[in-house]
CSV table of C-alpha atoms and ligand atoms in Angstrom, one decimal:
chain,number,residue,atom,x,y,z
G,907,UNK,CA,0.0,0.0,0.0
G,908,UNK,CA,1.2,3.5,-0.9
G,909,UNK,CA,2.0,5.9,1.9
G,910,UNK,CA,3.5,9.3,1.2
G,911,UNK,CA,3.1,12.1,3.8
G,912,UNK,CA,2.1,11.2,7.4
G,913,UNK,CA,0.2,14.3,8.7
G,914,UNK,CA,-2.8,13.2,10.6
G,915,UNK,CA,-4.3,10.0,12.0
G,916,UNK,CA,-7.5,10.2,9.9
G,917,UNK,CA,-5.5,9.4,6.8
G,918,UNK,CA,-4.9,5.8,7.9
G,919,UNK,CA,-7.2,2.9,7.0
G,920,UNK,CA,-7.5,-0.3,8.9
G,921,UNK,CA,-5.7,-2.3,6.2
G,922,UNK,CA,-2.9,0.2,6.2
G,923,UNK,CA,-2.6,0.0,10.0
G,924,UNK,CA,-2.5,-3.8,9.8
G,925,UNK,CA,0.3,-3.6,7.2
G,926,UNK,CA,2.2,-1.2,9.4
G,927,UNK,CA,1.8,-3.6,12.4
G,928,UNK,CA,3.1,-6.5,10.3
G,929,UNK,CA,6.1,-4.5,9.3
G,930,UNK,CA,6.7,-3.4,12.9
G,931,UNK,CA,6.8,-7.1,14.0
G,932,UNK,CA,9.4,-7.8,11.3
G,933,UNK,CA,11.4,-4.7,12.5
G,934,UNK,CA,11.5,-6.2,16.0
G,935,UNK,CA,13.4,-9.2,14.4
G,936,UNK,CA,15.6,-6.9,12.3
G,937,UNK,CA,16.6,-4.9,15.4
G,938,UNK,CA,17.3,-8.2,17.3
G,939,UNK,CA,19.8,-9.0,14.6
G,940,UNK,CA,21.4,-5.6,14.7
G,941,UNK,CA,19.7,-3.9,11.8
G,942,UNK,CA,19.9,-4.0,8.0
G,943,UNK,CA,21.6,-2.1,5.2
G,944,UNK,CA,18.5,-2.1,3.0
G,945,UNK,CA,18.1,1.7,3.1
G,946,UNK,CA,21.8,2.7,3.0
G,947,UNK,CA,21.2,5.1,0.1
G,948,UNK,CA,18.5,7.0,1.9
G,949,UNK,CA,18.8,10.1,4.0
G,950,UNK,CA,16.3,11.3,6.6
G,951,UNK,CA,16.2,14.9,8.0
G,952,UNK,CA,14.8,15.5,11.4
G,953,UNK,CA,13.7,19.1,11.9
G,954,UNK,CA,12.5,19.8,15.4
G,955,UNK,CA,11.3,23.2,16.5
G,956,UNK,CA,10.3,21.9,19.9
G,957,UNK,CA,12.1,19.6,22.4
G,958,UNK,CA,11.9,15.8,22.1
G,959,UNK,CA,13.6,12.8,23.6
G,960,UNK,CA,11.6,9.8,22.3
G,961,UNK,CA,10.3,10.9,19.0
G,962,UNK,CA,13.5,12.4,17.6
G,963,UNK,CA,15.9,9.8,19.0
G,964,UNK,CA,13.7,6.8,18.0
G,965,UNK,CA,13.3,8.2,14.4
G,966,UNK,CA,17.0,8.7,14.1
G,967,UNK,CA,17.8,5.2,15.6
G,968,UNK,CA,15.1,3.8,13.3
G,969,UNK,CA,16.9,5.2,10.2
G,970,UNK,CA,20.3,4.1,11.5
G,971,UNK,CA,18.9,0.5,12.1
G,972,UNK,CA,17.6,0.6,8.5
G,973,UNK,CA,21.1,1.4,7.3
G,974,UNK,CA,20.2,5.0,6.3
G,975,UNK,CA,21.7,8.3,7.2
G,976,UNK,CA,20.4,11.2,9.2
G,977,UNK,CA,20.7,15.0,9.1
G,978,UNK,CA,19.4,16.6,12.2
G,979,UNK,CA,18.4,20.0,13.6
G,980,UNK,CA,17.3,19.3,17.1
G,981,UNK,CA,16.7,23.0,18.1
G,982,UNK,CA,15.5,24.4,14.8
G,983,UNK,CA,14.2,27.6,16.3
G,984,UNK,CA,17.8,28.5,17.2
G,985,UNK,CA,19.9,26.6,14.8
G,986,UNK,CA,18.1,27.0,11.5
G,987,UNK,CA,17.7,30.1,9.3
G,988,UNK,CA,14.3,30.7,11.0
G,989,UNK,CA,16.4,32.9,13.3
G,990,UNK,CA,16.9,35.1,10.3
G,991,UNK,CA,13.2,35.0,9.4
G,992,UNK,CA,13.2,32.2,6.9
G,993,UNK,CA,9.7,30.8,6.4
G,994,UNK,CA,9.0,27.1,7.1
G,995,UNK,CA,8.0,26.6,3.4
G,996,UNK,CA,11.4,27.8,2.2
G,997,UNK,CA,13.2,25.6,4.7
G,998,UNK,CA,11.2,22.6,3.6
G,999,UNK,CA,11.8,23.3,-0.1
G,1000,UNK,CA,15.5,23.4,0.5
G,1001,UNK,CA,15.7,20.3,2.8
G,1002,UNK,CA,13.5,18.2,0.5
G,1003,UNK,CA,16.1,18.8,-2.2
G,1004,UNK,CA,18.8,17.2,0.0
G,1005,UNK,CA,17.0,14.3,1.7
G,1006,UNK,CA,14.5,11.5,1.0
G,1007,UNK,CA,12.2,12.0,4.0
G,1008,UNK,CA,11.6,14.9,6.5
G,1009,UNK,CA,10.5,14.3,10.1
G,1010,UNK,CA,9.1,17.6,11.4
G,1011,UNK,CA,8.0,18.7,14.9
G,1012,UNK,CA,6.6,22.2,14.7
G,1013,UNK,CA,5.3,24.6,17.2
G,1014,UNK,CA,2.2,25.6,15.2
G,1015,UNK,CA,-0.9,23.5,14.5
G,1016,UNK,CA,-0.9,22.8,10.8
G,1017,UNK,CA,2.9,23.1,10.5
G,1018,UNK,CA,3.3,19.6,9.1
G,1019,UNK,CA,0.5,20.2,6.5
G,1020,UNK,CA,2.2,23.4,5.4
G,1021,UNK,CA,5.5,21.5,5.0
G,1022,UNK,CA,3.8,18.7,3.1
G,1023,UNK,CA,2.2,21.2,0.7
G,1024,UNK,CA,5.7,22.3,-0.6
G,1025,UNK,CA,7.9,19.2,0.0
G,1026,UNK,CA,9.1,17.0,-2.9
G,1027,UNK,CA,9.7,14.2,-0.4
G,1028,UNK,CA,7.5,12.6,2.3
G,1029,UNK,CA,6.9,14.7,5.4
G,1030,UNK,CA,6.2,12.9,8.7
G,1031,UNK,CA,4.4,14.9,11.4
G,1032,UNK,CA,6.3,14.4,14.7
G,1033,UNK,CA,3.9,16.7,16.6
G,1034,UNK,CA,2.4,20.0,15.5
G,1035,UNK,CA,1.5,22.7,17.9
G,1036,UNK,CA,-0.5,22.6,21.1
G,1037,UNK,CA,-3.7,20.8,20.3
G,1038,UNK,CA,-2.6,19.6,16.9
G,1039,UNK,CA,-1.7,15.9,16.2
G,1040,UNK,CA,1.1,13.4,16.9
G,1041,UNK,CA,0.1,10.6,14.6
G,1042,UNK,CA,3.3,8.5,14.9
G,1043,UNK,CA,2.8,8.4,18.7
G,1044,UNK,CA,-0.7,7.2,18.2
G,1045,UNK,CA,0.5,4.5,15.8
G,1046,UNK,CA,2.9,3.2,18.4
G,1047,UNK,CA,0.2,3.4,21.0
G,1048,UNK,CA,-2.1,1.3,18.9
G,1049,UNK,CA,0.7,-1.2,18.0
G,1050,UNK,CA,1.4,-1.6,21.8
G,1051,UNK,CA,-2.3,-2.4,22.5
G,1052,UNK,CA,-2.6,-4.6,19.4
G,1053,UNK,CA,0.6,-6.5,20.2
G,1054,UNK,CA,-0.8,-7.3,23.7
G,1055,UNK,CA,-4.5,-8.0,23.0
G,1056,UNK,CA,-4.2,-9.1,19.3
G,1057,UNK,CA,-7.3,-7.0,18.4
G,1058,UNK,CA,-8.5,-3.4,18.8
G,1059,UNK,CA,-12.2,-4.2,18.3
G,1060,UNK,CA,-14.2,-4.1,21.5
G,1061,UNK,CA,-11.5,-2.0,23.4
G,1062,UNK,CA,-12.6,0.2,26.3
G,1063,UNK,CA,-10.1,2.9,27.0
G,1064,UNK,CA,-9.9,5.9,29.4
G,1065,UNK,CA,-7.8,8.8,28.3
G,1066,UNK,CA,-6.9,10.9,31.3
G,1067,UNK,CA,-5.4,14.3,31.7
G,1068,UNK,CA,-5.2,17.6,29.9
G,1069,UNK,CA,-7.2,16.5,26.8
G,1070,UNK,CA,-8.0,19.7,25.0
G,1071,UNK,CA,-4.4,20.4,24.0
G,1072,UNK,CA,-3.1,16.8,24.1
G,1073,UNK,CA,-2.0,16.0,20.6
G,1074,UNK,CA,-1.3,12.3,21.5
G,1075,UNK,CA,-4.8,11.6,22.8
G,1076,UNK,CA,-6.3,13.5,19.8
G,1077,UNK,CA,-4.5,11.4,17.3
G,1078,UNK,CA,-5.3,8.2,19.3
G,1079,UNK,CA,-9.0,9.0,19.4
G,1080,UNK,CA,-9.0,9.4,15.6
G,1081,UNK,CA,-7.2,6.1,15.1
G,1082,UNK,CA,-9.3,4.1,17.5
G,1083,UNK,CA,-12.5,5.4,15.9
G,1084,UNK,CA,-11.7,3.1,13.0
G,1085,UNK,CA,-12.3,-0.1,14.9
G,1086,UNK,CA,-15.5,-1.8,16.0
G,1087,UNK,CA,-17.3,-1.5,19.3
G,1088,UNK,CA,-14.5,0.7,20.8
G,1089,UNK,CA,-15.6,2.7,23.9
G,1090,UNK,CA,-13.7,5.8,25.0
G,1091,UNK,CA,-13.9,7.6,28.3
G,1092,UNK,CA,-12.4,11.1,28.3
G,1093,UNK,CA,-11.5,11.8,32.0
G,1094,UNK,CA,-10.3,15.4,32.7
G,1095,UNK,CA,-11.0,18.5,34.7
G,1096,UNK,CA,-13.9,20.3,33.1
G,1097,UNK,CA,-11.6,23.2,32.1
G,1098,UNK,CA,-9.4,21.0,29.8
G,1099,UNK,CA,-11.9,18.5,28.3
G,1100,UNK,CA,-11.5,16.9,24.9
G,1101,UNK,CA,-12.4,19.4,22.2
G,1102,UNK,CA,-15.5,19.4,20.1
G,1103,UNK,CA,-13.8,18.5,16.8
G,1104,UNK,CA,-13.0,15.1,18.1
G,1105,UNK,CA,-16.3,14.5,19.8
G,1106,UNK,CA,-18.1,15.5,16.6
G,1107,UNK,CA,-15.9,13.1,14.6
G,1108,UNK,CA,-16.8,10.3,17.0
G,1109,UNK,CA,-20.5,11.1,16.8
G,1110,UNK,CA,-20.3,11.0,13.0
G,1111,UNK,CA,-18.8,7.6,13.1
G,1112,UNK,CA,-21.2,6.4,15.8
G,1113,UNK,CA,-18.4,5.7,18.3
G,1114,UNK,CA,-19.4,5.4,21.9
G,1115,UNK,CA,-17.8,7.9,24.2
G,1116,UNK,CA,-18.4,9.6,27.6
G,1117,UNK,CA,-16.8,12.6,29.3
G,1118,UNK,CA,-16.0,12.1,33.0
G,1119,UNK,CA,-14.4,14.1,35.7
G,1120,UNK,CA,-13.5,11.3,38.0
G,1121,UNK,CA,-11.1,8.3,37.3
G,1122,UNK,CA,-12.9,6.3,40.0
G,1123,UNK,CA,-16.2,6.1,38.0
G,1124,UNK,CA,-14.5,4.2,35.1
G,1125,UNK,CA,-11.3,2.6,36.3
G,1126,UNK,CA,-12.7,-0.8,37.0
G,1127,UNK,CA,-14.3,-1.0,33.5
G,1128,UNK,CA,-11.4,-0.2,31.2
G,1129,UNK,CA,-8.9,-2.3,29.3
G,1130,UNK,CA,-6.5,0.6,28.9
G,1131,UNK,CA,-5.8,3.7,31.1
G,1132,UNK,CA,-4.0,6.2,28.9
G,1133,UNK,CA,-2.5,8.8,31.3
G,1134,UNK,CA,-1.3,12.2,30.0
G,1135,UNK,CA,0.2,15.2,31.7
G,1136,UNK,CA,-1.8,18.0,33.3
G,1137,UNK,CA,0.6,20.9,33.4
G,1138,UNK,CA,0.4,22.6,36.8
G,1139,UNK,CA,0.6,26.0,35.1
G,1140,UNK,CA,-2.8,25.5,33.6
G,1141,UNK,CA,-4.5,24.3,36.8
G,1142,UNK,CA,-3.5,26.5,39.7
G,1143,UNK,CA,-4.9,24.4,42.5
G,1144,UNK,CA,-2.9,21.2,43.0
G,1145,UNK,CA,-5.8,19.4,44.8
G,1146,UNK,CA,-7.9,19.8,41.6
G,1147,UNK,CA,-5.4,17.9,39.5
G,1148,UNK,CA,-4.3,15.4,42.1
G,1149,UNK,CA,-7.3,13.2,41.6
G,1150,UNK,CA,-6.1,12.5,38.0
G,1151,UNK,CA,-2.8,11.1,39.2
G,1152,UNK,CA,-2.1,7.4,38.7
G,1153,UNK,CA,-0.7,5.9,41.9
G,1154,UNK,CA,-0.8,2.7,43.9
G,1155,UNK,CA,-4.3,3.4,45.2
G,1156,UNK,CA,-5.7,3.5,41.7
G,1157,UNK,CA,-3.9,0.2,40.7
G,1158,UNK,CA,-6.1,-1.7,43.2
G,1159,UNK,CA,-9.2,-0.8,41.4
G,1160,UNK,CA,-8.1,-1.8,37.9
G,1161,UNK,CA,-8.9,-4.9,36.0
G,1162,UNK,CA,-6.1,-7.5,36.5
G,1163,UNK,CA,-5.3,-7.6,32.7
G,1164,UNK,CA,-5.6,-3.8,32.1
G,1165,UNK,CA,-2.8,-1.8,30.5
G,1166,UNK,CA,-1.4,1.5,31.9
G,1167,UNK,CA,0.0,3.6,29.1
G,1168,UNK,CA,1.6,7.1,28.9
G,1169,UNK,CA,3.2,8.8,26.0
G,1170,UNK,CA,5.9,10.2,28.3
G,1171,UNK,CA,7.6,12.4,29.5
G,1172,UNK,CA,5.7,12.2,32.8
G,1173,UNK,CA,5.6,14.6,35.7
G,1174,UNK,CA,3.5,14.2,38.8
G,1175,UNK,CA,0.6,12.4,37.2
G,1176,UNK,CA,2.3,8.9,37.0
G,1177,UNK,CA,3.9,7.8,40.2
G,1178,UNK,CA,7.1,5.8,40.0
G,1179,UNK,CA,5.5,3.2,42.3
G,1180,UNK,CA,3.4,2.2,39.2
G,1181,UNK,CA,6.5,1.2,37.3
G,1182,UNK,CA,6.8,-2.2,38.9
G,1183,UNK,CA,3.2,-3.2,38.2
G,1184,UNK,CA,3.0,-5.8,35.4
G,1185,UNK,CA,0.2,-3.7,33.9
G,1186,UNK,CA,2.6,-0.7,33.3
G,1187,UNK,CA,3.3,-0.7,29.6
G,1188,UNK,CA,4.8,2.8,29.0
G,1189,UNK,CA,8.4,1.8,28.7
G,1190,UNK,CA,7.5,-1.0,26.3
G,1191,UNK,CA,5.4,1.6,24.5
G,1192,UNK,CA,8.4,3.9,24.0
G,1193,UNK,CA,10.5,0.9,22.8
G,1194,UNK,CA,7.8,0.0,20.3
G,1195,UNK,CA,8.2,3.5,18.9
G,1196,UNK,CA,11.5,2.3,17.3
G,1197,UNK,CA,9.8,-0.6,15.5
G,1198,UNK,CA,6.8,1.4,14.4
G,1199,UNK,CA,8.9,4.3,13.1
G,1200,UNK,CA,11.2,1.8,11.3
G,1201,UNK,CA,8.1,0.3,9.7
G,1202,UNK,CA,6.7,3.7,8.8
G,1203,UNK,CA,10.0,4.8,7.2
G,1204,UNK,CA,10.0,1.6,5.1
G,1205,UNK,CA,6.5,2.4,3.9
G,1206,UNK,CA,7.2,6.0,2.9
G,1207,UNK,CA,10.6,5.2,1.4
G,1208,UNK,CA,9.6,2.0,-0.6
O,1018,CP,N1,6.0,11.1,23.5
O,1018,CP,C1,6.7,12.0,23.0
O,1018,CP,O1,6.4,12.6,21.9
O,1018,CP,O2,7.9,12.2,23.6
O,1018,CP,P1,9.0,13.3,23.2
O,1018,CP,O3,8.4,14.7,23.4
O,1018,CP,O4,10.2,13.0,24.1
O,1018,CP,O5,9.3,13.1,21.7
């Protein structure tokens, strides 16, 4: 199947997702053998206007494991010609003349789409703006669940935290809406609830969802708890956000085979005491990012 730019989750079909998952499984075996040289003539540019640990390093490691080469600007706001006022479109036109694929994290919603509109090579959205999307994170999230449960149909998930600006949960909701009998609980303080564009999309697709303000009302019913940050700066009163924290007391109420996920980085919302619970999947989730991004690169470069 043909895949060119990767801009938003909505563009993926179920067959395309299943092909990606098949390839990611193969990439697990490729990495176990130390990698391949199959893409040694390909060059990837990573252009990051916002900080990143997982996304940038896993994309770069993915390209190295595939035998390809990497050109990187990890602080593009400072170390690219943006400092001199160069527009994103010009930057992309130039870099697409040098490389075979561009991985872009941009501070503005729609940054990746602007880049794709002028690029002669595939552009992969590595996160755009606050409240935009982070489709490759959602792909690895989905792969992590699929790998464990072998299906995504019938999944019940709670997404918890600052949902209005959370680009990971936004992308994940779009992807999950493609599967049958999925139920989504959006658990957040009322001030930062999931935005209407997602809720309207789910209504259009007849996907079951509910907005909740308490974890306790849903925690014993869900297969996946997907925890995200609530930045203290947005919610001044700590006691208001504390009830969204995942700690040992919440673990007791969860299903024995549930999964705890988090895109990371974490702050206070995910206690280190949870790390030792067999239901904690967030480090495996981050590792899966390598396999999924390798698979994605093969799909856009083939
Ligand atoms: N999950 C995620 O996007 O992490 P980074 O910001 O470290 O890339």
